[in-house]
Tab-separated table of C-alpha atoms in Angstrom:
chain	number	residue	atom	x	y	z
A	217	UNK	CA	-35.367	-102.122	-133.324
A	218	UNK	CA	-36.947	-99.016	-132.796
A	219	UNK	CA	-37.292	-96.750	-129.763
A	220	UNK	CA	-40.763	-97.796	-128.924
A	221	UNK	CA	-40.171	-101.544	-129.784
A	222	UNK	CA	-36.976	-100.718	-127.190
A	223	UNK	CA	-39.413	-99.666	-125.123
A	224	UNK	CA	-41.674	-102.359	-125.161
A	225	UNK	CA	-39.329	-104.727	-124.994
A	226	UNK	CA	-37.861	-103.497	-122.067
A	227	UNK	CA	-41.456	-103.247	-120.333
A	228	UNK	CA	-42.254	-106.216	-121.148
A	229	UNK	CA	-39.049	-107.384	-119.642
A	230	UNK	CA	-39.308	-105.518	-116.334
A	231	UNK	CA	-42.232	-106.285	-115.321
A	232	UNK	CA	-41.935	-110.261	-115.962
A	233	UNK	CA	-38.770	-110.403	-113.656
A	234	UNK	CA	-41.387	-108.776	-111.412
A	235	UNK	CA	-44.338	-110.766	-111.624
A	236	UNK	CA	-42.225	-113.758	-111.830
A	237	UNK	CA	-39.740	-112.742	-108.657
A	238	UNK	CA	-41.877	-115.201	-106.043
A	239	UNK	CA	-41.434	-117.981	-108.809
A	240	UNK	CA	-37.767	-118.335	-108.964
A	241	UNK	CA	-37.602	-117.770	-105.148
A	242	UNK	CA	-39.216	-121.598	-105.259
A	243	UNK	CA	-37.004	-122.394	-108.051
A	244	UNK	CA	-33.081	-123.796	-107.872
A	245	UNK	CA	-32.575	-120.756	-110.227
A	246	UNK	CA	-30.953	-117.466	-109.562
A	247	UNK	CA	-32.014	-114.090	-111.633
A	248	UNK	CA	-28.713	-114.034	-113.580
A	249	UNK	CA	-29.348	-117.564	-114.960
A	250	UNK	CA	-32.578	-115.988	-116.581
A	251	UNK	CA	-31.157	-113.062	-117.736
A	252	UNK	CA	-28.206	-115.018	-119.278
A	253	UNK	CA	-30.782	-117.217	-121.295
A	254	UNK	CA	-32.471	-114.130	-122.414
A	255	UNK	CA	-29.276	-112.318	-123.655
A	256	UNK	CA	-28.526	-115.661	-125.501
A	257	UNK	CA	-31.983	-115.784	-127.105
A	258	UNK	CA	-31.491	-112.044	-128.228
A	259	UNK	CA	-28.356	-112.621	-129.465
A	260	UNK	CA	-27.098	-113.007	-133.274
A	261	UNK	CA	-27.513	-117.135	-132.093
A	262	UNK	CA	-31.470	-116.361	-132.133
A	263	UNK	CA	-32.916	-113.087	-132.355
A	264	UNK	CA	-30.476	-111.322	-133.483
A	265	UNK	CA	-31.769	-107.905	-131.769
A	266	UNK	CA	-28.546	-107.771	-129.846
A	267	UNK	CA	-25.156	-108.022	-131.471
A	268	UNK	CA	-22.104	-106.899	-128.954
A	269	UNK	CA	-19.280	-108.231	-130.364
A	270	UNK	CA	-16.380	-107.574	-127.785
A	271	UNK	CA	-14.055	-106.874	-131.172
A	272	UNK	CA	-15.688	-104.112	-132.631
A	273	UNK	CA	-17.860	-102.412	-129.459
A	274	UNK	CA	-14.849	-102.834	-126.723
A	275	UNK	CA	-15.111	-99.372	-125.429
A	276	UNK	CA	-19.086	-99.415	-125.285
A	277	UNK	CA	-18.575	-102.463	-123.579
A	278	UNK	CA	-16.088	-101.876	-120.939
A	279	UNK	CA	-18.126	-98.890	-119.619
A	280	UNK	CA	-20.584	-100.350	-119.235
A	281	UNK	CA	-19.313	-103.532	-117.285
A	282	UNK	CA	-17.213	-100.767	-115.423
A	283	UNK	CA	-20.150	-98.794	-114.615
A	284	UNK	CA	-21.839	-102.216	-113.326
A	285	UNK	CA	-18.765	-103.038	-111.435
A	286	UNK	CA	-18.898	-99.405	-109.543
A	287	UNK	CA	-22.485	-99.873	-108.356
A	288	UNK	CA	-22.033	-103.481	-107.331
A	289	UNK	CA	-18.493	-102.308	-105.209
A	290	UNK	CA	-20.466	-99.549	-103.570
A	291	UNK	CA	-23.496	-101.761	-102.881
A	292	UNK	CA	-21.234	-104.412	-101.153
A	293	UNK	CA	-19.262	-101.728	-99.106
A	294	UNK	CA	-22.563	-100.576	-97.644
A	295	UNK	CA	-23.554	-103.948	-96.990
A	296	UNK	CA	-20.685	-105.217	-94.552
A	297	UNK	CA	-21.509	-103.683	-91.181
A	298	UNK	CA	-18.528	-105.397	-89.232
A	299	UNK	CA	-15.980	-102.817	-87.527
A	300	UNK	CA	-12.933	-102.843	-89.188
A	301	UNK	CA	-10.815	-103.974	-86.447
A	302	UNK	CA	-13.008	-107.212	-85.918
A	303	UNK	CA	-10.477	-110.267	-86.758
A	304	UNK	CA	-13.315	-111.548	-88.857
A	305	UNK	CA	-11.582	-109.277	-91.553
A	306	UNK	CA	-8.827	-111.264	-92.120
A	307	UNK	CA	-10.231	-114.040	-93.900
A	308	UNK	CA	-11.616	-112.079	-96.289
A	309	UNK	CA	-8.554	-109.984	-96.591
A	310	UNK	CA	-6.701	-113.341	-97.230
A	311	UNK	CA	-9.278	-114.740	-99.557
A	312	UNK	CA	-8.843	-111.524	-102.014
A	313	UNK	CA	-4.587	-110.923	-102.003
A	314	UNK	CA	-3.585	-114.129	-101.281
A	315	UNK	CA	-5.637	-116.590	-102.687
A	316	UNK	CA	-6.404	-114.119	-105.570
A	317	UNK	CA	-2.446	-114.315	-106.012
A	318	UNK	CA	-2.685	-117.892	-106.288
A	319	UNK	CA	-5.232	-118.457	-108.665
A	320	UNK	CA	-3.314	-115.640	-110.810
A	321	UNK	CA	-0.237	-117.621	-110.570
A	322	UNK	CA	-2.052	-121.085	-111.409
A	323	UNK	CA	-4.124	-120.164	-114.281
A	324	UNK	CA	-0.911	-118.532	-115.587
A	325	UNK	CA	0.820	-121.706	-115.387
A	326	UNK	CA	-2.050	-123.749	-117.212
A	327	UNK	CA	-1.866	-120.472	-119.965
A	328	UNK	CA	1.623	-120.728	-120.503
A	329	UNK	CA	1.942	-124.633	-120.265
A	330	UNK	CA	-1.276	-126.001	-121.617
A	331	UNK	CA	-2.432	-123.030	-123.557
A	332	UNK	CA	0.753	-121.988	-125.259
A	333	UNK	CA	0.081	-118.426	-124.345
A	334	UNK	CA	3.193	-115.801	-124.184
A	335	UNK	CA	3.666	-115.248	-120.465
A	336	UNK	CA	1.797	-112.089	-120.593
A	337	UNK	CA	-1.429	-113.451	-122.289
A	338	UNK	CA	-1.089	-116.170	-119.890
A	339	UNK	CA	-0.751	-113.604	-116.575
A	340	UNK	CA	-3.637	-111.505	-118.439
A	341	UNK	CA	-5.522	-114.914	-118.504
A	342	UNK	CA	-5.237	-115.248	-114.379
A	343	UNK	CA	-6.084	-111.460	-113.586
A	344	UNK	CA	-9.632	-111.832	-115.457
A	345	UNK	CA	-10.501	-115.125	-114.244
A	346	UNK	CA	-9.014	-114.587	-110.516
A	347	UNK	CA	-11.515	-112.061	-109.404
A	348	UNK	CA	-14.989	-113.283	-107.643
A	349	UNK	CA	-18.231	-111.559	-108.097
A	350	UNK	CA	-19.760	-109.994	-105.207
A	351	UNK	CA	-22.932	-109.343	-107.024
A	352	UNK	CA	-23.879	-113.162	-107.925
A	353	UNK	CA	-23.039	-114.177	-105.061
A	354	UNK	CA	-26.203	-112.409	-103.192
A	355	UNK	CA	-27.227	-115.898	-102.763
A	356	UNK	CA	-24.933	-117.145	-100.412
A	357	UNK	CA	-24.658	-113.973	-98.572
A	358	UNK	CA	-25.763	-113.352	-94.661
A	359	UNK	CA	-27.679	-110.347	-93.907
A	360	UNK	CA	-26.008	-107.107	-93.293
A	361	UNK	CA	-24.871	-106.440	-89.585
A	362	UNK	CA	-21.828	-106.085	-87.294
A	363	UNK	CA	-22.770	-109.895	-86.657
A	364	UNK	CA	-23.493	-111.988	-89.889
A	365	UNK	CA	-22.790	-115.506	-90.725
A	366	UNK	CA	-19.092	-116.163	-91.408
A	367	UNK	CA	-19.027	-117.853	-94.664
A	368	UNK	CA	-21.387	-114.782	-96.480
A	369	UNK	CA	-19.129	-111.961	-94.755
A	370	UNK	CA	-16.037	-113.463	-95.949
A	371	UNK	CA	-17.252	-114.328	-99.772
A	372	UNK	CA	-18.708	-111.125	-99.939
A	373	UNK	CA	-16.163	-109.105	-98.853
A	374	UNK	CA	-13.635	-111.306	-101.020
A	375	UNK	CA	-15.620	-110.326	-103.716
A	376	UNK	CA	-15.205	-106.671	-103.249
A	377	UNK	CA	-11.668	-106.845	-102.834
A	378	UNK	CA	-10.394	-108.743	-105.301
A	379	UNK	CA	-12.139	-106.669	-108.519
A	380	UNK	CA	-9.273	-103.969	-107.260
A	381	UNK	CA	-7.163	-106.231	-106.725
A	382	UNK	CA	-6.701	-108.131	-109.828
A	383	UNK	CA	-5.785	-104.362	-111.321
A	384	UNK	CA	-2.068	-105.092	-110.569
A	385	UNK	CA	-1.753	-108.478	-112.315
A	386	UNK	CA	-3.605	-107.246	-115.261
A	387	UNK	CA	-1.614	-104.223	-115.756
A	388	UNK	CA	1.711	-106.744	-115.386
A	389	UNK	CA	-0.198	-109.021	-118.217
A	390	UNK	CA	-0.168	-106.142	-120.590
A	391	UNK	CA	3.188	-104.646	-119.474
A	392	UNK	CA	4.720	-108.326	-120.829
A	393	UNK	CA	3.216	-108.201	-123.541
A	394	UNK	CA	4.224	-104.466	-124.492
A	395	UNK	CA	0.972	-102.236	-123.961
A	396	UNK	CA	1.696	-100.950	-120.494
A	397	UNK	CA	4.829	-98.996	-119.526
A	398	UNK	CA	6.547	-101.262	-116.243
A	399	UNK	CA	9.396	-99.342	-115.885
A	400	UNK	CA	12.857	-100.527	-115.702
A	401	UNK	CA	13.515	-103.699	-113.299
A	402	UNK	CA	9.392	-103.366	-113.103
A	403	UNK	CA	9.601	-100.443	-110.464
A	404	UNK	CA	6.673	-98.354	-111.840
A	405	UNK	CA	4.551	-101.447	-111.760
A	406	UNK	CA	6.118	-102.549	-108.485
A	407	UNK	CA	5.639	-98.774	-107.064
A	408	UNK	CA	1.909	-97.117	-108.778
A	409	UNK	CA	0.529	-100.827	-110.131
A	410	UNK	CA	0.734	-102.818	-107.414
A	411	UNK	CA	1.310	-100.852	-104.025
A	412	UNK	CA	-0.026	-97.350	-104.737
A	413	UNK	CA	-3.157	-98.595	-106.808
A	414	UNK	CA	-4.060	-100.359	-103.870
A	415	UNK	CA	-2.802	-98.546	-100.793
A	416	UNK	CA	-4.134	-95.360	-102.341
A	417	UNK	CA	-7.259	-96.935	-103.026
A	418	UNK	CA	-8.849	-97.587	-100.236
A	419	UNK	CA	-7.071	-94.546	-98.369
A	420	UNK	CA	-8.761	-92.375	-100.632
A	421	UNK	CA	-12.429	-94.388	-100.661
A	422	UNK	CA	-12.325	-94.346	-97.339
A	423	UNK	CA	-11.357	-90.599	-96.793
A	424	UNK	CA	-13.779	-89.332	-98.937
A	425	UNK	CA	-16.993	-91.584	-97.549
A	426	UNK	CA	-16.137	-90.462	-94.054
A	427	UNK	CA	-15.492	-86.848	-95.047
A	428	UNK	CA	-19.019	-86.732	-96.995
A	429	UNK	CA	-21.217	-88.928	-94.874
A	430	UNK	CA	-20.278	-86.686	-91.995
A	431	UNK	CA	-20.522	-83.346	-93.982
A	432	UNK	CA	-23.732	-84.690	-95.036
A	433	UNK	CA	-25.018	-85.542	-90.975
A	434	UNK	CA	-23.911	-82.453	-90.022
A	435	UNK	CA	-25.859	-80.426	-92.307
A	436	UNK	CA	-29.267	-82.405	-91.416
A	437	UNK	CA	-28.544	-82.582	-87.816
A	438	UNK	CA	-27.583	-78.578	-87.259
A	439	UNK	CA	-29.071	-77.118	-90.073
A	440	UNK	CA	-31.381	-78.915	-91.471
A	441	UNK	CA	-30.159	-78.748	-94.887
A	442	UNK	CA	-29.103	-81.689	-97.463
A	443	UNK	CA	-32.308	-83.549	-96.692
A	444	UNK	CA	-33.438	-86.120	-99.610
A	445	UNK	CA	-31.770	-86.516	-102.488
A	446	UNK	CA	-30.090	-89.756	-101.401
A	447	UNK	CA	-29.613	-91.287	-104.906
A	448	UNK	CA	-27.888	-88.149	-105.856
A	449	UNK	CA	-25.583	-88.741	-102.629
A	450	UNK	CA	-24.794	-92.550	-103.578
A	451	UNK	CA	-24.169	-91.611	-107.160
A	452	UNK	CA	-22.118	-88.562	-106.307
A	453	UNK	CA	-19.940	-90.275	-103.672
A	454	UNK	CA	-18.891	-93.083	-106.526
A	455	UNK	CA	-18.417	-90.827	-109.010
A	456	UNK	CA	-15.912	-88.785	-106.634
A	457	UNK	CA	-13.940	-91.969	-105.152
A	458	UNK	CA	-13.376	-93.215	-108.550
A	459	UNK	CA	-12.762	-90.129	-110.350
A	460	UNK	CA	-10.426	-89.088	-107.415
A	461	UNK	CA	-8.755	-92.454	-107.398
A	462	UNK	CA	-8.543	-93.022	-111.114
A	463	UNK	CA	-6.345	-89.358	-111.619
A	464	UNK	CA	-4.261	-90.352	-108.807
A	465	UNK	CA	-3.174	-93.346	-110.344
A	466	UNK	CA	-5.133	-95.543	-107.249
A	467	UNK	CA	-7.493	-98.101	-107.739
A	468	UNK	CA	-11.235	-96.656	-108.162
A	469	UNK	CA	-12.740	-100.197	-107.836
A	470	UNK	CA	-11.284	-100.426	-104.345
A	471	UNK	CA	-11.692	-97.269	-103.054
A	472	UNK	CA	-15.488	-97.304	-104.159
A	473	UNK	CA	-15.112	-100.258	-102.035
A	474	UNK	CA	-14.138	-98.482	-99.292
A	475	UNK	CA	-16.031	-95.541	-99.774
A	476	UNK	CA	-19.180	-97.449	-99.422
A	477	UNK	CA	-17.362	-99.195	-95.766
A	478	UNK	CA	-16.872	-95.406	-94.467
A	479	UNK	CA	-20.231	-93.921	-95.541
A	480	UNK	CA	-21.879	-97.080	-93.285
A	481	UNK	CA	-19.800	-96.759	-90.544
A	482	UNK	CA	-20.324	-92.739	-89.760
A	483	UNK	CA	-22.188	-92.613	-86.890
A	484	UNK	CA	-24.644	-90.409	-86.127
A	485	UNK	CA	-23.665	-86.011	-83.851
A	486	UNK	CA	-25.920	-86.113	-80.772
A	487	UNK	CA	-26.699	-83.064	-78.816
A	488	UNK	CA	-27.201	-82.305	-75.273
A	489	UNK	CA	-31.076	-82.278	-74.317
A	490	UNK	CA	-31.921	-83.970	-77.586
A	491	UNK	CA	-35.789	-86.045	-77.295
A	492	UNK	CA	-36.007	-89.391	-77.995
A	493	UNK	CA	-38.268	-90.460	-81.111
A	494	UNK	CA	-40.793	-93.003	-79.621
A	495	UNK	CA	-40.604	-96.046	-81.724
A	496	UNK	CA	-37.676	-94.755	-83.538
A	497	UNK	CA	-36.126	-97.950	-84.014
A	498	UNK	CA	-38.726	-99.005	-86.652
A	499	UNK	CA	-39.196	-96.010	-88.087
A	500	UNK	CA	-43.004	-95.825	-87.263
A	501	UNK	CA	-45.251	-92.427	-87.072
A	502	UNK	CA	-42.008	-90.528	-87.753
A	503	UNK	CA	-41.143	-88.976	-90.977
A	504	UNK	CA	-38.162	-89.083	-93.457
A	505	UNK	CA	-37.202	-85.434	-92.875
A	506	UNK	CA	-37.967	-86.149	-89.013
A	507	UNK	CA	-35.647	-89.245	-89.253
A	508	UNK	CA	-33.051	-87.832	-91.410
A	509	UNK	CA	-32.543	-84.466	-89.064
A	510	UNK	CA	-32.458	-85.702	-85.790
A	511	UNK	CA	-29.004	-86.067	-84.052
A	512	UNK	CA	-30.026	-89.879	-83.096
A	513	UNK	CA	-31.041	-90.955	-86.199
A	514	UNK	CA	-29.672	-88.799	-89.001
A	515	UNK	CA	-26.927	-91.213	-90.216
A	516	UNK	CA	-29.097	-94.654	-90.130
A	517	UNK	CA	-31.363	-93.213	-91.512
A	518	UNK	CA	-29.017	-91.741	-94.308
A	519	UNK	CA	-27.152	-95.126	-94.566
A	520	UNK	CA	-30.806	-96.917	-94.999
A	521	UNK	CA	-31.545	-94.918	-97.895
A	522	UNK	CA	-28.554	-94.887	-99.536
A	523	UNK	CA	-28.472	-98.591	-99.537
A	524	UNK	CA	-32.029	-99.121	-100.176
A	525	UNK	CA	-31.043	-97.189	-103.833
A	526	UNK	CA	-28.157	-98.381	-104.603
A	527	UNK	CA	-29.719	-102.333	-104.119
A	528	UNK	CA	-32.028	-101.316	-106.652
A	529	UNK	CA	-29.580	-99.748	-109.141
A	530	UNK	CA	-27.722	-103.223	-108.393
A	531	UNK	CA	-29.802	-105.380	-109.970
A	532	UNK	CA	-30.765	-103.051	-112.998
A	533	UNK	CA	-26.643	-103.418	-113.384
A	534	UNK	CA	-26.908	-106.746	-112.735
A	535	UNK	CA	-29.519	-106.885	-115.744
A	536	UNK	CA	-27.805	-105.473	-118.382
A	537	UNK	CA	-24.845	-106.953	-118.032
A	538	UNK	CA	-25.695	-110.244	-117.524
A	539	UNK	CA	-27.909	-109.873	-120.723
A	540	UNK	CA	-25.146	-108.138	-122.707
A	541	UNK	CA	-23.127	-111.647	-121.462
A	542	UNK	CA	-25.483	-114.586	-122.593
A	543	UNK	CA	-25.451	-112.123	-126.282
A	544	UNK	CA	-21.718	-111.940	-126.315
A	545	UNK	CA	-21.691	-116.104	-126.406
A	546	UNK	CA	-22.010	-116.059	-130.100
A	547	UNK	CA	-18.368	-114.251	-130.460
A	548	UNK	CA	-16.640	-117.228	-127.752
A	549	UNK	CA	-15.072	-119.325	-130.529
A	550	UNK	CA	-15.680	-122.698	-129.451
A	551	UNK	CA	-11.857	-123.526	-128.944
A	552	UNK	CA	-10.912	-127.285	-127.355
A	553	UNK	CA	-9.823	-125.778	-124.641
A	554	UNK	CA	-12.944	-124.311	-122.810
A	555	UNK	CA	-13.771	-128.343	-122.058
A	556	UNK	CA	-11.342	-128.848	-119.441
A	557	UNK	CA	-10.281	-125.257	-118.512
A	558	UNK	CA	-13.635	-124.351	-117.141
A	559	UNK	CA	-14.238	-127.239	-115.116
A	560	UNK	CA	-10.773	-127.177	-113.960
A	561	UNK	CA	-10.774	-123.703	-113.000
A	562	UNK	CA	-13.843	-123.755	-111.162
A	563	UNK	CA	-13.870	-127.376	-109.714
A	564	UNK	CA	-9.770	-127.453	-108.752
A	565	UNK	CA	-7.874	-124.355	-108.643
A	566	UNK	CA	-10.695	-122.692	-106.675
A	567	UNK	CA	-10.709	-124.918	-103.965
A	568	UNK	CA	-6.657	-125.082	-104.116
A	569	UNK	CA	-6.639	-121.088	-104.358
A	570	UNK	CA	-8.126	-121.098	-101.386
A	571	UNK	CA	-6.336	-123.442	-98.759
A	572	UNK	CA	-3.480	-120.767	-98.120
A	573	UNK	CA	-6.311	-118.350	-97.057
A	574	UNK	CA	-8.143	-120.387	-94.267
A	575	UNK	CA	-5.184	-122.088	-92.711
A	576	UNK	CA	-5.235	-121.072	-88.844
A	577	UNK	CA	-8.756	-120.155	-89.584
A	578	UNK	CA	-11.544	-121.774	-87.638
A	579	UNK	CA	-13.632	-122.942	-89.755
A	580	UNK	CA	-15.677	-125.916	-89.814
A	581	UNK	CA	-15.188	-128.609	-92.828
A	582	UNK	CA	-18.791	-127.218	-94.343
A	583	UNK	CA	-17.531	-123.373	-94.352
A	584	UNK	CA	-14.289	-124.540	-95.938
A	585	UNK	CA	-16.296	-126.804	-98.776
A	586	UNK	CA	-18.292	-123.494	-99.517
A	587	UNK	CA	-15.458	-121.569	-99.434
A	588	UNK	CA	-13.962	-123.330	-101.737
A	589	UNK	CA	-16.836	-124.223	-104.524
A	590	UNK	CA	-18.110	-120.923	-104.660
A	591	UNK	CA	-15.685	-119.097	-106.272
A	592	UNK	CA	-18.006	-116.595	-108.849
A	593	UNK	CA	-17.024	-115.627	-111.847
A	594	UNK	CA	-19.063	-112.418	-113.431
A	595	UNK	CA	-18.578	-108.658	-113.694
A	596	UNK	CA	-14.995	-108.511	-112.804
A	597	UNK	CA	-13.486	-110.768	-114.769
A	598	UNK	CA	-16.254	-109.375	-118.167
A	599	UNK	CA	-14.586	-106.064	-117.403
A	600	UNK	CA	-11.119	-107.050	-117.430
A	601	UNK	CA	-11.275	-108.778	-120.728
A	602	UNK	CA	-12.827	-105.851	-122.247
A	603	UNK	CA	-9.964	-103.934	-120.693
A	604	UNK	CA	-7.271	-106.154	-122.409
A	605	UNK	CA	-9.015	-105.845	-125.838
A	606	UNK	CA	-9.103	-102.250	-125.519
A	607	UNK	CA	-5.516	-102.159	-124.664
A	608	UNK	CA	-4.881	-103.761	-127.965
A	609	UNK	CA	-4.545	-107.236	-127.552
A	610	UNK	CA	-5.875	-109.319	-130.714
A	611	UNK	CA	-5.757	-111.858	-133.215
A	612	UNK	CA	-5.433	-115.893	-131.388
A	613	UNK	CA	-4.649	-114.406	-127.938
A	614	UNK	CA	-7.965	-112.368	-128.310
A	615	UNK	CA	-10.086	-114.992	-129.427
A	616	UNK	CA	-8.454	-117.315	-126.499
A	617	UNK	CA	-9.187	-114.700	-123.748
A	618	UNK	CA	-12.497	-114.354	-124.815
A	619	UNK	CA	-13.800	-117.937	-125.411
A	620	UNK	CA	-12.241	-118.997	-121.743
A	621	UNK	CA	-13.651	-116.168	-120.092
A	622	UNK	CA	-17.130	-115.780	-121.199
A	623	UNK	CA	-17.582	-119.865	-121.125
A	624	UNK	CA	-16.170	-119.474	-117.129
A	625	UNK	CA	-18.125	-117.026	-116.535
A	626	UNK	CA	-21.316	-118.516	-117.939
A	627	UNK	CA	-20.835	-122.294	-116.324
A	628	UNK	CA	-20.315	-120.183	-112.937
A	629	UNK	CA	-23.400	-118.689	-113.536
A	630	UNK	CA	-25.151	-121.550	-113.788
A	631	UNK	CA	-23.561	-124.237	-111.726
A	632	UNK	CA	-23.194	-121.935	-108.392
A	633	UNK	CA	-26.954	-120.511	-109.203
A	634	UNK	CA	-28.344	-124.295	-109.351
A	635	UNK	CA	-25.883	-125.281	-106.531
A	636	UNK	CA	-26.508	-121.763	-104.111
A	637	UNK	CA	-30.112	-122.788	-102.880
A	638	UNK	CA	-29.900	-126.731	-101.643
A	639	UNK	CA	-25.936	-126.183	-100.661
A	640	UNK	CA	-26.671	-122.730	-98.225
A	641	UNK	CA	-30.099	-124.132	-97.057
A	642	UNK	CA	-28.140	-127.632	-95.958
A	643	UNK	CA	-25.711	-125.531	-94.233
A	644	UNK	CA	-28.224	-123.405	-92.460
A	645	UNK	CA	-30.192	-126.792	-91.143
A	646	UNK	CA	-27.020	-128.135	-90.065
A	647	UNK	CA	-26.311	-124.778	-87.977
């Protein structure tokens, strides 16, 4: 295609998914189940306009799932308003190391048992299709607040653990198999993989969204400088906590994670004497620079407009890769397999994954069952594949990842986006 048939295209595109928004908001359908029909429909299956095989445009690929990855990470981290010392953290804490652990060491048993997979294809296998998606899962999530609804807080903030924590059991996968240095006895794994990758993370995400939302308050509050530009701020802020993160060794998925946590909690530099904005609270008859610089209102009104970006940028992400997914269908060889490893994965192991998380929890049997079924598979566990090809694994192994993954990844799409509308509004009428 040419640039303006691109561009047409595209248009065209854009503006249906707007004039057709209030339509699937009456629908059982989510957005990603009609993008995912529309990449499959471009694809070399039927229009052949797209054509990105995961064999031949890895690298292209993996950015660009990466990139998707980044902005969703951010755009949950600036969602989940709960102070960090609130025991409502722990389930989700539990939900993304250990029952993320779990599923790892289950699928790898089905890979290595089932599958006849080498024990590092099969560990590879579990660290793509362990990690949730915070990004599809929009539809079971509360609203943003120090008090949302339990069972949204704790699948969202699974989901934007576990993409940086799957790292670990991915780079084991590929250390087995001989395409990532473990060190002797495992230690390097054991020491930069596992426990520095993740403690180093979030220590740095979080360091670095404190350190620049404050920087940035300060400057509007005494000076009056930094005002606007907040896209350039959101951007800026992941490219730092991942580029930081990624030369140190540390996860960047989690400490964009955390970066977007610290930016939301910096809270705004009063001064002595300072006048109240009348009607401040909703933001009526005052201005954005008026807003941004005052010492009462300078950091919500930063974090507002951060976030009110970054949602946007979201579901551009959310777009293209979900459209770059439904094309990449035609290169899933249609192995035996996929028939009972998808439903298995999604319809047992999830719900098993999960019981080590929520014991001692209180939860009632509804949050559990939700808990449980809505597991998401999506960006992450794209990514992660695309990261094993590019490390160089191939031939039946390659073909095996792929078909399991993509076919997971696609029945999740659909099953929890027919399933996310009746299942949350029953729970909500039974509240």
């Amino acid at each position: 295609m040419s640039v303006a048939e691109w561009s047409l295209f595209v248009g065209i595109l854009l503006l249906t998914m707007v004039f057709a928004s209030s339509l699937l908001g009456r629908l059982p359908l989510s957005s990603a189940m009609v993008y995912l029909a529309l990449g499959w429909l471009l694809g070399p299956e039927a229009g052949d306009v797209l054509r990105p095989d995961p064999s031949t445009n890895t690298v292209v690929l993996e950015r660009i799932a990466e990139v998707a990855l980044l902005i969703s990470l951010f755009a949950v981290g600036l969602q989940l308003g709960v102070p960090l010392r609130d025991r409502r953290w722990l389930l989700p804490l539990r939900l993304a190391f250990v029952s993320m652990a779990a599923m790892v060491a289950m699928v790898t048993a089905v890979g290595v048992w089932l599958l006849d997979l080498p024990l590092g294809a099969a560990v590879l296998l579990g660290a793509i299709i362990a990690p949730t998606d915070p990004v599809l899962a929009t539809g079971v999530q509360s609203d943003a607040g120090p008090r949302p609804d339990r069972l949204g807080f704790s699948l969202a903030g699974e989901g934007g653990l576990n993409d940086g924590a799957a790292f670990p059991f991915a780079m084991l996968g590929l250390g087995l198999l001989g395409m990532h240095e473990v060190g002797p006895g495992f230690l390097r794994w054991l020491s930069v993989d596992l426990l520095w990758a993740t403690a180093g993370g979030v220590a740095i995400g979080a360091m670095l969204g404190t350190a620049v939302g404050r920087f940035v308050v300060y400057l509007r509050t005494r000076h009056g400088e930094a005002i606007g530009r907040d896209e350039f701020l959101a951007l800026g802020l992941i490219g730092l906590a991942y580029g930081v993160s990624q030369l140190c060794l540390a996860s960047g998925f989690l400490s964009v994670f955390a970066a977007g946590l610290a930016l939301q909690r910096v809270r705004e530099q009063p001064q002595r004497n300072t006048p109240a904005l009348h009607a401040a609270a909703e933001v009526e008859g005052h201005s954005y620079e008026t807003m941004a610089t005052h010492p009462a209102h300078a950091s919500a009104t930063m974090h507002d407009s951060v976030q009110g970006f970054n949602e946007q940028l979201e579901k551009l992400a959310e777009l293209a890769l979900v459209l770059v997914v439904g094309a990449m269908l035609a290169y899933a060889k249609p192995l035996p397999a996929v028939w009972w490893f998808v439903p298995l994965t999604l319809v047992v192991l999830r719900p098993i994954s999960v019981m080590p998380a929520i014991v001692g929890e209180r939860l009632s049997r509804p949050q559990r069952v939700l808990i449980g079924w809505f597991g998401i598979r999506g960006i992450g566990s794209v990514f992660y594949l695309l990261l094993a090809l590019r490390h160089g694994v191939g031939g039946d192994v390659a073909d095996t990842l792929t078909s399991l993954t993509l076919w997971t990844v696609v029945a999740s799409i659909v099953l929890h986006g027919l399933t996310a509308q009746p299942l949350m509004r029953r729970y909500w009428d039974r509240r």
